[in-house]
Short mmCIF file of C-alpha atoms (C1' of nucleotides) in Angstrom, two decimals:
data_model
loop_
_atom_site.label_atom_id
_atom_site.label_comp_id
_atom_site.label_asym_id
_atom_site.label_seq_id
_atom_site.Cartn_x
_atom_site.Cartn_y
_atom_site.Cartn_z
CA UNK E 27 0.00 0.00 0.00
CA UNK E 28 1.30 3.36 -0.87
CA UNK E 29 0.24 6.46 0.94
CA UNK E 30 1.76 9.67 -0.34
CA UNK E 31 0.82 13.31 -0.61
CA UNK E 32 -0.87 12.55 -3.90
CA UNK E 33 -3.27 10.25 -2.11
CA UNK E 34 -3.85 12.84 0.56
CA UNK E 35 -4.74 15.45 -2.00
CA UNK E 36 -7.27 13.07 -3.44
CA UNK E 37 -8.75 12.11 -0.09
CA UNK E 38 -8.97 15.71 1.05
CA UNK E 39 -10.60 16.75 -2.21
CA UNK E 40 -13.08 13.90 -1.96
CA UNK E 41 -13.88 14.97 1.57
CA UNK E 42 -14.67 18.36 0.17
CA UNK E 43 -17.11 16.82 -2.27
CA UNK E 44 -18.70 14.83 0.52
CA UNK E 45 -19.14 17.90 2.68
CA UNK E 46 -20.43 20.26 0.03
CA UNK E 47 -21.90 18.03 -2.64
CA UNK E 48 -25.36 18.60 -1.21
CA UNK E 49 -25.22 22.23 -2.26
CA UNK E 50 -24.71 21.40 -5.91
CA UNK E 51 -21.60 20.33 -7.78
CA UNK E 52 -18.23 21.42 -6.46
CA UNK E 53 -15.87 22.99 -8.96
CA UNK E 54 -12.19 22.16 -9.14
CA UNK E 55 -11.48 25.87 -8.99
CA UNK E 56 -13.04 25.98 -5.54
CA UNK E 57 -11.09 22.99 -4.29
CA UNK E 58 -7.96 24.40 -5.85
CA UNK E 59 -8.32 27.61 -3.91
CA UNK E 60 -9.46 26.05 -0.66
CA UNK E 61 -6.79 23.38 -0.53
CA UNK E 62 -4.00 25.23 -2.26
CA UNK E 63 -3.56 22.70 -5.06
CA UNK E 64 -3.05 23.71 -8.67
CA UNK E 65 -6.11 23.39 -10.87
CA UNK E 66 -4.49 21.29 -13.56
CA UNK E 67 -3.04 18.90 -11.04
CA UNK E 68 -6.50 18.46 -9.60
CA UNK E 69 -7.78 17.77 -13.07
CA UNK E 70 -5.30 14.97 -13.40
CA UNK E 71 -6.25 13.50 -10.07
CA UNK E 72 -9.92 13.73 -10.92
CA UNK E 73 -9.31 12.06 -14.24
CA UNK E 74 -8.15 9.03 -12.23
CA UNK E 75 -11.06 9.27 -9.84
CA UNK E 76 -13.49 9.56 -12.72
CA UNK E 77 -11.96 6.52 -14.34
CA UNK E 78 -12.91 4.50 -11.30
CA UNK E 79 -16.37 6.06 -11.14
CA UNK E 80 -15.59 7.63 -7.79
CA UNK E 81 -16.66 11.04 -9.04
CA UNK E 82 -19.09 12.27 -11.67
CA UNK E 83 -18.31 15.41 -13.63
CA UNK E 84 -20.91 17.91 -14.81
CA UNK E 85 -19.80 20.15 -17.62
CA UNK E 86 -20.69 23.65 -18.47
CA UNK E 87 -21.35 26.68 -16.30
CA UNK E 88 -22.73 25.74 -12.92
CA UNK E 89 -21.07 22.38 -13.36
CA UNK E 90 -18.47 20.68 -11.23
CA UNK E 91 -18.10 17.33 -9.53
CA UNK E 92 -20.28 15.07 -7.45
CA UNK E 93 -19.36 11.89 -5.69
CA UNK E 94 -19.84 8.91 -7.97
CA UNK E 95 -21.75 7.07 -5.28
CA UNK E 96 -22.86 7.77 -1.72
CA UNK E 97 -20.14 8.68 0.75
CA UNK E 98 -20.72 5.56 2.80
CA UNK E 99 -19.88 3.44 -0.23
CA UNK E 100 -16.50 5.02 -0.93
CA UNK E 101 -13.59 3.90 1.17
CA UNK E 102 -10.29 5.63 1.66
CA UNK E 103 -8.62 2.66 0.03
CA UNK E 104 -10.77 3.16 -3.07
CA UNK E 105 -9.53 6.72 -3.40
CA UNK E 106 -5.89 6.01 -2.79
CA UNK E 107 -5.85 3.07 -5.15
CA UNK E 108 -7.39 5.23 -7.86
CA UNK E 109 -4.63 7.84 -7.86
CA UNK E 110 -1.64 6.03 -6.38
CA UNK E 111 -0.70 3.10 -8.50
CA UNK E 112 -0.51 -0.08 -6.47
CA UNK E 113 3.10 -0.99 -6.92
CA UNK E 114 4.28 -4.53 -6.58
CA UNK E 115 6.98 -4.70 -3.98
CA UNK E 116 8.35 -8.18 -4.02
CA UNK E 117 11.06 -8.89 -6.49
CA UNK E 118 10.97 -12.63 -6.12
CA UNK E 119 7.27 -13.07 -6.86
CA UNK E 120 6.07 -13.70 -10.36
CA UNK E 121 9.06 -14.19 -12.59
CA UNK E 122 11.75 -15.48 -10.38
CA UNK E 123 11.35 -18.33 -7.97
CA UNK E 124 12.08 -17.52 -4.40
CA UNK E 125 15.49 -18.51 -3.26
CA UNK E 126 15.74 -20.77 -0.25
CA UNK E 127 12.40 -19.66 1.13
CA UNK E 128 14.04 -17.11 3.37
CA UNK E 129 13.63 -14.27 0.98
CA UNK E 130 10.08 -15.28 0.44
CA UNK E 131 9.24 -15.32 4.11
CA UNK E 132 9.85 -11.65 4.79
CA UNK E 133 8.02 -10.85 1.60
CA UNK E 134 5.06 -12.86 2.78
CA UNK E 135 5.14 -10.99 6.01
CA UNK E 136 5.16 -7.70 4.19
CA UNK E 137 2.30 -8.83 2.02
CA UNK E 138 0.36 -9.70 5.14
CA UNK E 139 0.98 -6.30 6.61
CA UNK E 140 0.09 -4.68 3.36
CA UNK E 141 -3.18 -6.57 3.24
CA UNK E 142 -4.01 -5.50 6.75
CA UNK E 143 -3.42 -1.86 6.00
CA UNK E 144 -5.56 -2.19 2.92
CA UNK E 145 -8.33 -3.91 4.85
CA UNK E 146 -8.12 -1.20 7.45
CA UNK E 147 -8.39 1.63 4.95
CA UNK E 148 -11.17 -0.20 3.17
CA UNK E 149 -13.16 -0.15 6.36
CA UNK E 150 -13.13 3.64 6.59
CA UNK E 151 -15.57 5.46 4.34
CA UNK E 152 -15.90 9.14 3.56
CA UNK E 153 -19.14 9.15 5.49
CA UNK E 154 -17.33 7.75 8.52
CA UNK E 155 -14.83 10.54 8.45
CA UNK E 156 -17.41 13.25 8.05
CA UNK E 157 -19.52 11.82 10.84
CA UNK E 158 -16.54 11.69 13.12
CA UNK E 159 -15.19 15.07 12.13
CA UNK E 160 -18.54 16.66 12.76
CA UNK E 161 -17.89 16.35 16.45
CA UNK E 162 -15.55 19.28 16.29
CA UNK E 163 -17.18 21.16 13.49
CA UNK E 164 -17.69 24.19 15.67
CA UNK E 165 -14.69 26.47 15.45
CA UNK E 166 -11.26 25.49 14.42
CA UNK E 167 -9.60 23.33 16.98
CA UNK E 168 -6.33 22.30 15.46
CA UNK E 169 -3.91 20.68 17.80
CA UNK E 170 -0.55 22.29 17.78
CA UNK E 171 2.39 19.99 17.46
CA UNK E 172 4.62 19.75 20.49
CA UNK E 173 7.97 19.25 18.82
CA UNK E 174 7.12 18.34 15.29
CA UNK E 175 8.21 14.77 15.77
CA UNK E 176 5.16 12.62 15.45
CA UNK E 177 2.16 14.87 15.53
CA UNK E 178 -0.20 12.20 16.72
CA UNK E 179 -3.29 13.41 18.38
CA UNK E 180 -3.78 11.52 21.59
CA UNK E 181 -7.08 9.80 22.08
CA UNK E 182 -8.56 10.64 18.71
CA UNK E 183 -10.26 7.30 18.89
CA UNK E 184 -9.78 4.28 21.06
CA UNK E 185 -8.26 1.50 19.01
CA UNK R 5 1.41 9.16 7.61
CA UNK R 6 3.60 8.38 4.74
CA UNK R 7 4.08 4.87 3.53
CA UNK R 8 6.47 4.47 0.63
CA UNK R 9 8.90 1.91 -0.70
CA UNK R 10 11.53 3.39 1.57
CA UNK R 11 9.45 2.40 4.57
CA UNK R 12 8.90 -1.04 3.12
CA UNK R 13 12.60 -1.60 2.70
CA UNK R 14 13.07 -0.70 6.34
CA UNK R 15 10.24 -2.90 7.57
CA UNK R 16 11.38 -5.83 5.48
CA UNK R 17 14.93 -5.44 6.67
CA UNK R 18 13.81 -5.24 10.28
CA UNK R 19 11.80 -8.40 9.76
CA UNK R 20 14.99 -10.03 8.62
CA UNK R 21 16.70 -9.00 11.85
CA UNK R 22 13.76 -10.32 13.85
CA UNK R 23 13.85 -13.65 12.10
CA UNK R 24 17.59 -14.21 12.13
CA UNK R 25 18.88 -12.11 15.00
CA UNK R 26 18.92 -15.17 17.21
CA UNK R 27 21.73 -16.66 15.16
CA UNK R 28 24.04 -13.72 15.78
CA UNK R 29 24.15 -10.30 14.18
CA UNK R 30 22.84 -9.89 10.66
CA UNK R 31 25.10 -8.06 8.21
CA UNK R 32 23.84 -5.48 5.81
CA UNK R 33 25.58 -7.38 3.05
CA UNK R 34 23.29 -10.34 3.72
CA UNK R 35 20.17 -8.20 3.72
CA UNK R 36 21.38 -6.43 0.62
CA UNK R 37 21.67 -9.69 -1.24
CA UNK R 38 18.52 -11.29 0.13
CA UNK R 39 16.26 -8.33 -0.45
CA UNK R 40 17.94 -6.90 -3.52
CA UNK R 41 18.67 -3.49 -2.02
CA UNK R 42 21.96 -1.69 -2.51
CA UNK R 43 24.33 -1.85 0.44
CA UNK R 44 24.91 1.87 0.75
CA UNK R 45 21.24 2.61 0.63
CA UNK R 46 20.70 0.13 3.44
CA UNK R 47 23.43 1.87 5.39
CA UNK R 48 21.52 5.10 5.09
CA UNK R 49 18.31 3.51 6.21
CA UNK R 50 20.03 1.86 9.13
CA UNK R 51 21.61 5.14 10.12
CA UNK R 52 18.05 6.41 10.65
CA UNK R 53 17.03 3.27 12.50
CA UNK R 54 20.10 3.46 14.70
CA UNK R 55 19.33 7.08 15.50
CA UNK R 56 16.03 5.97 16.98
CA UNK R 57 17.63 3.05 18.82
CA UNK R 58 15.65 0.59 16.78
CA UNK R 59 18.80 -1.32 15.85
CA UNK R 60 22.16 -1.81 17.46
CA UNK R 61 25.24 -2.08 15.28
CA UNK R 62 28.24 -4.29 16.05
CA UNK R 63 31.40 -3.33 14.24
CA UNK R 64 34.25 -5.40 13.00
CA UNK R 65 34.36 -8.87 11.48
CA UNK R 66 31.54 -11.05 12.67
CA UNK R 67 29.58 -7.89 13.35
CA UNK R 68 26.27 -6.76 11.98
CA UNK R 69 23.00 -5.57 13.39
CA UNK R 70 20.66 -6.63 16.16
CA UNK R 71 17.27 -5.26 17.00
CA UNK R 72 17.59 -2.41 19.46
CA UNK R 73 14.92 -3.92 21.67
CA UNK R 74 12.75 -7.04 21.63
CA UNK R 75 10.59 -7.56 18.57
CA UNK R 76 7.40 -7.20 20.55
CA UNK R 77 8.44 -3.70 21.55
CA UNK R 78 9.01 -2.39 18.04
CA UNK R 79 5.97 -1.36 16.06
CA UNK R 80 5.70 -0.88 12.32
CA UNK R 81 4.96 2.78 12.96
CA UNK R 82 8.25 3.11 14.84
CA UNK R 83 10.13 1.85 11.82
CA UNK R 84 8.33 3.90 9.23
CA UNK R 85 8.61 7.07 11.26
CA UNK R 86 12.34 6.52 11.62
CA UNK R 87 13.05 6.43 7.90
CA UNK R 88 10.14 8.26 6.30
CA UNK R 89 9.99 11.78 7.51
CA UNK R 90 6.63 12.60 8.99
CA UNK R 91 5.60 15.39 6.68
CA UNK R 92 3.14 18.00 7.79
CA UNK R 93 0.31 18.07 5.32
CA UNK R 94 -1.87 20.97 6.34
CA UNK R 95 -0.91 24.31 4.97
CA UNK R 96 -3.18 26.31 7.22
CA UNK R 97 -1.92 24.92 10.51
CA UNK R 98 0.83 26.61 12.39
CA UNK R 99 1.60 29.86 10.63
CA UNK R 100 -1.54 30.81 8.91
CA UNK R 101 -4.95 30.94 10.51
CA UNK R 102 -7.54 28.79 8.87
CA UNK R 103 -9.84 30.61 6.55
CA UNK R 104 -13.54 30.44 7.25
CA UNK R 105 -13.24 27.12 9.04
CA UNK R 106 -14.05 25.22 5.90
CA UNK R 107 -10.49 24.64 4.93
CA UNK R 108 -9.75 23.57 8.43
CA UNK R 109 -12.50 20.98 8.52
CA UNK R 110 -11.17 18.76 5.79
CA UNK R 111 -7.73 19.10 7.28
CA UNK R 112 -9.05 17.99 10.63
CA UNK R 113 -10.62 15.03 8.96
CA UNK R 114 -7.38 14.15 7.31
CA UNK R 115 -5.55 14.49 10.59
CA UNK R 116 -8.03 12.14 12.16
CA UNK R 117 -7.49 9.58 9.46
CA UNK R 118 -3.77 10.02 9.74
CA UNK R 119 -3.94 9.44 13.49
CA UNK R 120 -5.95 6.31 12.97
CA UNK R 121 -3.50 4.87 10.54
CA UNK R 122 -0.72 5.68 12.91
CA UNK R 123 -2.53 4.09 15.83
CA UNK R 124 -3.17 1.04 13.71
CA UNK R 125 0.44 0.64 12.66
CA UNK R 126 1.55 1.27 16.22
CA UNK R 127 -0.49 -1.71 17.30
CA UNK R 128 1.39 -4.11 15.03
CA UNK R 129 4.81 -5.22 16.25
CA UNK R 130 7.53 -7.16 14.49
CA UNK R 131 6.81 -10.07 16.80
CA UNK R 132 3.16 -10.01 15.73
CA UNK R 133 4.11 -10.30 12.10
CA UNK R 134 6.55 -13.11 12.65
CA UNK R 135 4.08 -15.01 14.76
CA UNK R 136 1.42 -14.64 12.14
CA UNK R 137 3.70 -15.33 9.19
CA UNK R 138 4.97 -18.46 10.85
CA UNK R 139 1.73 -20.12 9.95
CA UNK R 140 2.93 -20.47 6.41
CA UNK R 141 6.58 -20.86 7.06
CA UNK R 142 6.65 -24.19 5.36
CA UNK R 143 7.25 -23.77 1.68
CA UNK R 144 6.69 -20.71 -0.34
CA UNK R 145 3.05 -20.00 -0.81
CA UNK R 146 2.87 -16.68 -2.57
CA UNK R 147 -0.52 -15.74 -3.87
CA UNK R 148 -0.49 -14.82 -7.49
CA UNK R 149 -2.27 -11.63 -8.40
CA UNK R 150 -5.40 -12.09 -10.46
CA UNK R 151 -5.32 -9.04 -12.67
CA UNK R 152 -2.80 -6.83 -11.02
CA UNK R 153 -5.43 -4.40 -9.87
CA UNK R 154 -5.51 -4.59 -6.13
CA UNK R 155 -3.52 -7.61 -5.08
CA UNK R 156 -5.39 -8.01 -1.85
CA UNK R 157 -5.25 -11.40 -0.33
CA UNK R 158 -8.72 -12.42 0.66
CA UNK R 159 -9.28 -13.47 4.22
CA UNK R 160 -5.78 -12.73 5.46
CA UNK R 161 -7.39 -11.66 8.68
CA UNK R 162 -10.92 -10.92 9.62
CA UNK R 163 -11.29 -7.23 10.32
"C1'" DG I 10 50.94 -5.72 14.30
"C1'" DG I 11 48.82 -6.18 10.11
"C1'" DT I 12 44.85 -7.80 7.49
"C1'" DT I 13 40.21 -8.11 6.92
"C1'" DA I 14 35.30 -7.66 7.72
"C1'" DT I 15 32.28 -4.95 9.06
"C1'" DT I 16 29.89 -0.62 10.62
"C1'" DC I 17 29.96 4.25 10.00
"C1'" DC I 18 30.05 8.67 7.30
"C1'" DG I 19 29.41 12.30 3.65
"C1'" DA I 20 29.30 14.03 -0.76
"C1'" DG I 21 27.80 13.30 -4.97
"C1'" DT I 22 24.73 11.12 -9.30
"C1'" DT I 23 20.80 9.24 -11.64
"C1'" DC I 24 16.16 8.19 -12.13
"C1'" DT I 25 11.34 8.46 -11.00
"C1'" DT I 26 7.59 10.80 -9.24
"C1'" DT I 27 5.28 14.86 -7.88
"C1'" DA I 28 3.43 18.98 -8.83
"C1'" DC I 29 2.78 22.36 -11.83
"C1'" DT I 30 2.37 24.91 -16.48
"C1'" DT I 31 0.68 25.89 -20.90
"C1'" DG I 32 -2.48 25.79 -24.43
"C1'" DG I 33 -5.86 24.02 -26.05
"C1'" DT I 34 -11.06 21.31 -26.98
"C1'" DT I 35 -15.44 20.25 -25.76
"C1'" DT I 36 -19.87 20.79 -23.39
"C1'" DT I 37 -23.54 23.40 -21.52
"C1'" DT I 38 -25.82 27.25 -19.42
"C1'" DA I 39 -27.53 31.92 -19.80
"C1'" DT N 8 -22.87 33.98 -28.89
"C1'" DA N 9 -20.26 34.37 -24.72
"C1'" DA N 10 -18.71 32.45 -20.67
"C1'" DA N 11 -17.95 28.79 -17.29
"C1'" DA N 12 -16.88 24.77 -16.50
"C1'" DA N 13 -15.08 19.91 -17.45
"C1'" DC N 14 -11.84 17.57 -20.39
"C1'" DC N 15 -7.27 16.58 -22.70
"C1'" DA N 16 -2.22 16.21 -23.83
"C1'" DA N 17 2.38 17.55 -23.80
"C1'" DG N 18 6.05 19.55 -21.54
"C1'" DT N 19 8.82 21.41 -17.33
"C1'" DA N 20 10.68 22.13 -12.70
"C1'" DA N 21 11.45 20.49 -8.22
"C1'" DA N 22 11.69 16.94 -4.94
"C1'" DG N 23 12.56 12.55 -3.34
"C1'" DA N 24 14.12 7.77 -3.95
"C1'" DA N 25 17.69 4.85 -4.86
"C1'" DC N 26 22.12 4.31 -5.78
"C1'" DT N 27 27.45 5.24 -6.29
"C1'" DC N 28 31.90 6.34 -4.70
"C1'" DG N 29 35.47 6.90 -1.63
"C1'" DG N 30 36.79 6.85 2.45
"C1'" DA N 31 37.23 6.41 7.97
"C1'" DA N 32 36.68 3.92 12.44
"C1'" DT N 33 36.33 -0.30 14.90
"C1'" DA N 34 37.18 -4.93 16.18
"C1'" DA N 35 38.18 -9.80 15.27
"C1'" DC N 36 41.59 -12.98 13.77
"C1'" DC N 37 46.08 -14.71 12.04
#
DNA sequence: GGTTATTCCGAGTTCTTTACTTGGTTTTTA
DNA sequence: TAAAAACCAAGTAAAGAACTCGGAATAACC
């Protein structure tokens, strides 16, 4: 599983659609300004998202983008997979046979971990996030980082 | 949270230490050959890991690396944070005040998600992975991808 | 004490990806 | 017909990933 800034852009933009899609289509120009992402880059990201039917574009004036399906049917994994190519990590798999099993073992372990992360991200939908984020919708309560090291918010949710 | 190939290299290498650390220190040369990563690149990664006390280096002939602490006390998040810089995503946080709260909302949501992923990866230790992977230690049972789209192994663990 | 295997260190180089730019074309509303 | 939007494709700049090179320090072994 790959989780880069590109994926974050996509997730954040999709969140925007989820939040404001009820008020009509959301234009890329709006997202571009709100999130500080270049318009053309957004277009590229949305081309990927459209390809997977995660968003639906409406052309012409007054147009913009809607979610392709309800927010509770779109997982974070869906979004990330649409824009971030799922790269194959193992070098032994496929072509080459694994040498002495040892190499293969750690790769299996990684694959397991990878699957778990994917399963985890598949279990979180846009609707989940919005529902949860609504708790603090009043005001702007960003937590300041202490020393910039980890920036993990304590107790955001019990695991 | 950032999860790139760099982090994978580190996790896979650490898994190698976990698996074979009992038989004496593991050299980077061995890992380099087994995993197909260049030696100097590994050195750089291990410099990061050493900085966080995740590994302990032994110099001289017969030397190599041990885990810095027991495998059940090292989480995947520890490893990834050591090598992959934790980049701050939000542009409004810190310096600039959030504009009209809207911008801030999606960023809060992203932060929440980010925290969750972190919490999740913090809950998985090297020992966990080895224990779980041991189930298939016999032979080399890699699952072939069906169409290269998602490569998710079904039923790896019930969520 | 010298040789060798290893970690340690830093300054580069190359390649890929990210992120952006430019300049268009379609579509649709008003 | 004009304007606002999605669409599209090619190119560019910056960043990061991955690697290379050349060495230094440390410790084991002969």
